[in-house]
C-alpha positions as a Python dict, from the first residue, in 0.01 Angstrom:
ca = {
    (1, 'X'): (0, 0, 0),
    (2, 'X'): (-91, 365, 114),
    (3, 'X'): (-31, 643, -113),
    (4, 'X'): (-19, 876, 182),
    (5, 'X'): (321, 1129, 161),
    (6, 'X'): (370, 976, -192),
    (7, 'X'): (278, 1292, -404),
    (8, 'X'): (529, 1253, -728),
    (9, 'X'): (413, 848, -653),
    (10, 'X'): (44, 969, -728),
    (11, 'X'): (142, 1175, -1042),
    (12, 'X'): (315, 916, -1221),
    (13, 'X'): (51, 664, -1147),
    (14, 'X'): (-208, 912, -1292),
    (15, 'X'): (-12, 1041, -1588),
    (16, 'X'): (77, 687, -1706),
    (17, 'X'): (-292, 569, -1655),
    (18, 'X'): (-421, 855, -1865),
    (19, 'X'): (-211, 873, -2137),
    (20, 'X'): (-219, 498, -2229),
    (21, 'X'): (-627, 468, -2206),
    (22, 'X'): (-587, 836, -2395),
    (23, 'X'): (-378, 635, -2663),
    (24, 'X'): (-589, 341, -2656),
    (25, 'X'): (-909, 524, -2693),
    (26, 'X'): (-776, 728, -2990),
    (27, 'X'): (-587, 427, -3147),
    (28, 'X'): (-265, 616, -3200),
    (29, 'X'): (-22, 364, -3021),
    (30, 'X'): (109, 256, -3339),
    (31, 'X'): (243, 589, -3452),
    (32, 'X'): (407, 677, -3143),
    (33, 'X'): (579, 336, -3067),
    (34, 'X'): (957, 256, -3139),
    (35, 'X'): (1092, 253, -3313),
    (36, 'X'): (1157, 573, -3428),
    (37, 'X'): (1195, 629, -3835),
    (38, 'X'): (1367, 907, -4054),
    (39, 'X'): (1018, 1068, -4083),
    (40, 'X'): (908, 1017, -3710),
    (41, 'X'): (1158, 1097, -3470),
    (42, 'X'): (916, 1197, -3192),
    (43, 'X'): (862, 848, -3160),
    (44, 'X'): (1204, 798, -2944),
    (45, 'X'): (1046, 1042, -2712),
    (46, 'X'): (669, 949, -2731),
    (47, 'X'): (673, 572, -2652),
    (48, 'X'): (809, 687, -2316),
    (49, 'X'): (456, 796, -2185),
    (50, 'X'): (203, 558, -2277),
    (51, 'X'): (223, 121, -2255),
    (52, 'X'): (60, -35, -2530),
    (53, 'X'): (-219, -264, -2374),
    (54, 'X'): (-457, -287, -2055),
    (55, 'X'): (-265, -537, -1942),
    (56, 'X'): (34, -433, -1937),
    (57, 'X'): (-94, -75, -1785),
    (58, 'X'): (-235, -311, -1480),
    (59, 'X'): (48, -492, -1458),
    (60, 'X'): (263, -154, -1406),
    (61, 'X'): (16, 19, -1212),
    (62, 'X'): (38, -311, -940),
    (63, 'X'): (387, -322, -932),
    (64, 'X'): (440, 67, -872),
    (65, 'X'): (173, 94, -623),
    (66, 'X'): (397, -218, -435),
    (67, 'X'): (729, -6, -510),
    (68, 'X'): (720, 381, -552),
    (69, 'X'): (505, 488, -238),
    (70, 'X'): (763, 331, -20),
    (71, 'X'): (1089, 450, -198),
    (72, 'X'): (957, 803, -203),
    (73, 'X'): (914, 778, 138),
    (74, 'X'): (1219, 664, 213),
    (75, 'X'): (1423, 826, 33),
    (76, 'X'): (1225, 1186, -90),
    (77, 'X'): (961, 1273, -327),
    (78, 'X'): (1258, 1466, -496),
    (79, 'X'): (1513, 1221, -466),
    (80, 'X'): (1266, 973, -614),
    (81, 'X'): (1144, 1215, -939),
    (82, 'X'): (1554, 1288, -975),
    (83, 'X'): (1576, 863, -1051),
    (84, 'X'): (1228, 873, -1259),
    (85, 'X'): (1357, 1152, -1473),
    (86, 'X'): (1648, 939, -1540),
    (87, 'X'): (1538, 656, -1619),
    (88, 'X'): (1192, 789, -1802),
    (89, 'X'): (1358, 806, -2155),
    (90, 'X'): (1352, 441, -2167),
    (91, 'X'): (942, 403, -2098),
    (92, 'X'): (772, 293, -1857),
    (93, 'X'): (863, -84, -1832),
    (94, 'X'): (1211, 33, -1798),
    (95, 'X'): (1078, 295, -1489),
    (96, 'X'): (890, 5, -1348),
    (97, 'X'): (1175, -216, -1358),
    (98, 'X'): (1417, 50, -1138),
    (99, 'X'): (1162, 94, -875),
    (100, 'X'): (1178, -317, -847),
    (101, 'X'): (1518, -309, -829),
    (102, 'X'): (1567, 6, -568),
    (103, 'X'): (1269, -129, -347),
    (104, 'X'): (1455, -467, -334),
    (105, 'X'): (1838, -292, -255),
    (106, 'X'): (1683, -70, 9),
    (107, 'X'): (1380, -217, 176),
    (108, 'X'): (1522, -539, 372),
    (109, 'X'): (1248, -839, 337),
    (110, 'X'): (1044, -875, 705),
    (111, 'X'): (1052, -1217, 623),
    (112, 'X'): (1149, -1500, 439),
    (113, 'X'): (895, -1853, 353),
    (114, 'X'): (1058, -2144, 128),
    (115, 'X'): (883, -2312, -181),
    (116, 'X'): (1019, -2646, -232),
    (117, 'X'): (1387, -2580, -169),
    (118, 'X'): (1340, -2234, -253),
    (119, 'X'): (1388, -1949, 2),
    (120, 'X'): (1198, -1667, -110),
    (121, 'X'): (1143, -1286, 43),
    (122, 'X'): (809, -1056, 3),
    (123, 'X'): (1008, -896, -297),
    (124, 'X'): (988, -1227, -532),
    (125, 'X'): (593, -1151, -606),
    (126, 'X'): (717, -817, -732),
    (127, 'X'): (996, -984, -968),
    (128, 'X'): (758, -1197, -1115),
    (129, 'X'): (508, -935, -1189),
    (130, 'X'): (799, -767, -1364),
    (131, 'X'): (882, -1086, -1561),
    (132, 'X'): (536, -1073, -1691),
    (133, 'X'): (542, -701, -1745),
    (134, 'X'): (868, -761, -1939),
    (135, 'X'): (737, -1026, -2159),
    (136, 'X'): (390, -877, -2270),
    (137, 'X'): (599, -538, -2379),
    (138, 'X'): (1016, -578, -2384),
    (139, 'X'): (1237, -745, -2165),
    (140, 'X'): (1535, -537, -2362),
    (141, 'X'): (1374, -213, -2170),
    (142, 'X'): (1311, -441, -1868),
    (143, 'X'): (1673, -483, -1852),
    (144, 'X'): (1783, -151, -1932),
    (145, 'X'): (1575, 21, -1654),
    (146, 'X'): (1749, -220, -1403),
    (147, 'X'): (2055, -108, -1553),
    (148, 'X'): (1951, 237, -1526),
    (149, 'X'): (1917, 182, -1137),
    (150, 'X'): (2231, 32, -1066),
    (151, 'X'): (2449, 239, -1292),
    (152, 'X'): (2204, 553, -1040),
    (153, 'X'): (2371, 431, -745),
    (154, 'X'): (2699, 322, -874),
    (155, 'X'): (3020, 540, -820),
    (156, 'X'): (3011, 564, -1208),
    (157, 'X'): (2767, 848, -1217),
    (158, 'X'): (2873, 1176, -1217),
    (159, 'X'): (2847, 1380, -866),
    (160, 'X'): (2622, 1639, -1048),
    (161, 'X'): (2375, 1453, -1219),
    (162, 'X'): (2380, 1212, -842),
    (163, 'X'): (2297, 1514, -620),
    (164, 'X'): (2067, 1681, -858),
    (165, 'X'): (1694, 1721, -707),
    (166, 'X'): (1395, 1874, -955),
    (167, 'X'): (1253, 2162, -804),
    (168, 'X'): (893, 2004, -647),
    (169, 'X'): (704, 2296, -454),
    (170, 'X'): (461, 2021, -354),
    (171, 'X'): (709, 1792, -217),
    (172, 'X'): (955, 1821, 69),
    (173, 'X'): (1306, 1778, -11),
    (174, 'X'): (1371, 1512, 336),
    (175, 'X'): (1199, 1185, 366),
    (176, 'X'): (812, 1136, 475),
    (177, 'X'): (828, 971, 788),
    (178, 'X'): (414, 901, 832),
    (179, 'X'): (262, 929, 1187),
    (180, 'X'): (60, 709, 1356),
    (181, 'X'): (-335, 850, 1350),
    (182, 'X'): (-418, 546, 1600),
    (183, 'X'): (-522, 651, 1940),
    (184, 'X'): (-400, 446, 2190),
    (185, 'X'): (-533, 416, 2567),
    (186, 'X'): (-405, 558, 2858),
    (187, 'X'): (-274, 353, 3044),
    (188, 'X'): (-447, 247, 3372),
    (189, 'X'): (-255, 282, 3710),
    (190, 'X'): (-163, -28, 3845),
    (191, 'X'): (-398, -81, 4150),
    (192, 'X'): (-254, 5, 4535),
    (193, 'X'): (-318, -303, 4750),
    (194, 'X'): (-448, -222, 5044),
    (195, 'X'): (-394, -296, 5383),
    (196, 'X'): (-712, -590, 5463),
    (197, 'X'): (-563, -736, 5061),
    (198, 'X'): (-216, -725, 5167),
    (199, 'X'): (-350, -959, 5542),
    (200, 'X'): (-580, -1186, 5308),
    (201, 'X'): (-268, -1241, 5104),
    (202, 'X'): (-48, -1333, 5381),
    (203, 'X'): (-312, -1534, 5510),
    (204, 'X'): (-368, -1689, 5187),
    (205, 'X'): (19, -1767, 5141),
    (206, 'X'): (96, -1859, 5505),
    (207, 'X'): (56, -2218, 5560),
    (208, 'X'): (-189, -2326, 5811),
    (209, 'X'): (-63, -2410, 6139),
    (210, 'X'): (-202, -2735, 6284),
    (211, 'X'): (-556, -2659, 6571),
    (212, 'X'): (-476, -2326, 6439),
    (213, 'X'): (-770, -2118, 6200),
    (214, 'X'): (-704, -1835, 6023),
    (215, 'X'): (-976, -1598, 6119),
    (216, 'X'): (-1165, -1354, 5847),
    (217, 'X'): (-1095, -984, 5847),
    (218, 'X'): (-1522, -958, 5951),
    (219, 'X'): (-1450, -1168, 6290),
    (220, 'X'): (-1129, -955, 6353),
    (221, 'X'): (-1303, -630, 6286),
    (222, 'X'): (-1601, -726, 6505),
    (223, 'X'): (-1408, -836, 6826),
    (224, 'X'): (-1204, -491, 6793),
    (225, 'X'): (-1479, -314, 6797),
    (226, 'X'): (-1619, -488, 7147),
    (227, 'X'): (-1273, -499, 7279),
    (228, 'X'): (-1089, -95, 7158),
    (229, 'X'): (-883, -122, 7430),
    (230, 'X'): (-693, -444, 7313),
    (231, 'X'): (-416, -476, 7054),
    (232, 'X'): (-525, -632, 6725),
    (233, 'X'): (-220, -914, 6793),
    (234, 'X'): (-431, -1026, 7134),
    (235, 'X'): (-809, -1058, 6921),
    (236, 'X'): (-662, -1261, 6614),
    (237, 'X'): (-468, -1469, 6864),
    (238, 'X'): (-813, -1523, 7063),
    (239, 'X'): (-987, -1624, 6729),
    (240, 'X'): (-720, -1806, 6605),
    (241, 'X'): (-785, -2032, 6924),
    (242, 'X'): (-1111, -2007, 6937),
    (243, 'X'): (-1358, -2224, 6681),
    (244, 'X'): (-1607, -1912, 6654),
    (245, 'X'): (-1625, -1527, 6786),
    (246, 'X'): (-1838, -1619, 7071),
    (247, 'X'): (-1562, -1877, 7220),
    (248, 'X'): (-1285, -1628, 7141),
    (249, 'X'): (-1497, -1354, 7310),
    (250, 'X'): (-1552, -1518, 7605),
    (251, 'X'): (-1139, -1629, 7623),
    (252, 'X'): (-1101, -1263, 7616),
    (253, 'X'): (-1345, -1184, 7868),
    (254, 'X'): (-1183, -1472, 8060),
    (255, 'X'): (-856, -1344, 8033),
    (256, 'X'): (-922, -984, 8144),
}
């Protein structure tokens, strides 16, 4: 999946990447994780930007590259940071889980394929990736962040918080739409038949008349040029009657 006209996509895939190998490397996941204590609050605010293994980091990563770069451009990079900021107090699994969700209500499947007696769409890989991204961290914020998406769309959220849109001077407020960069031929003008293709056609398609030969377009040419004063209708009637141009030339000396 392209990242191109994904800009708040790119950020969040960066930010999340670098502060969970930033926790990792310094080994302060545990103090940061919920849940949060009388003597560490922070911590309902700092398990929101970091996931607590490599796998689970890959796992997220896939999924969002499969998700985000596609809602942003269809919907906006701001209308798609507006949803992230909602949902982002509840971590990253629960962020992951809305842009499953909101890639699956507004990208129709190109396609379906069966397994068994199974119909399945192109989103199914996607919900299983979540599944495993909910069970290596917590299927509770798995839930919620679907949750989280629905309740975004739902008639239940007020108007302001629905139409608000974070100021991004990097993004544009409308939808992405990318262009094509392929460069396709020109293409060729269909080919004028000419006047000696358009006879060898008729020739070709008129069916041959019993003691009757269809003469080429080299005999015809060459008994008009010995005979100018003739019509054309007179020298292929000649040949046509004629087994060669020296019998038809001598008919038409004949005749004159």
């Amino acid at each position: 999946m392209s990242l191109q006209f994904a800009p708040v996509t790119r950020i969040l895939l960066v930010l999340l990447g670098a502060s969970t190998l930033l926790v990792s490397l310094f080994d302060i996941g545990p103090s940061l994780a919920l849940p949060p204590t009388r003597a560490q609050p922070y911590r309902a605010l700092t398990h929101a930007v970091f996931l607590p293994d490599s796998p689970s980091l890959l796992l997220a990563l896939l999924i969002l590259v499969q998700t985000a770069p596609t809602l942003e451009r269809r919907l906006s990079s701001r209308h798609l940071a507006a949803l992230l900021l909602l949902i982002a107090p509840l971590g990253p699994v629960a962020l992951t889980a809305a842009c499953v969700y909101t890639h699956a209500l507004l990208v129709p499947p190109s396609y379906t394929y069966s397994l068994g007696f199974v119909t399945l769409t192109p989103h199914a890989p996607t919900w299983v990736l979540l599944v495993l991204l909910a069970l290596l961290t917590s299927p509770v914020l798995a839930v919620l962040g679907v949750l989280g998406a629905v309740l975004y769309r739902s008639p239940l959220l007020p108007l302001p918080l629905k139409r608000f849109r974070p100021p991004l001077p990097f993004a544009p407020e409308t939808p992405s739409i990318p262009r094509s960069r392929r460069a396709f031929p020109a293409p060729s003008p269909s080919p004028v038949p000419t006047t000696s293709t358009m006879r060898e056609w008729v020739t070709q398609l008129t069916p041959a008349t019993p003691g009757v030969r269809a003469p080429p377009e080299e005999e015809i040419t060459q008994v008009t040029n010995m005979f100018p004063d003739l019509p054309r209708e007179a020298v292929i009637g000649a040949l046509q009657r004629s087994p060669n141009v020296t019998a038809a030339v001598d008919t038409l000396l004949s005749g004159s």
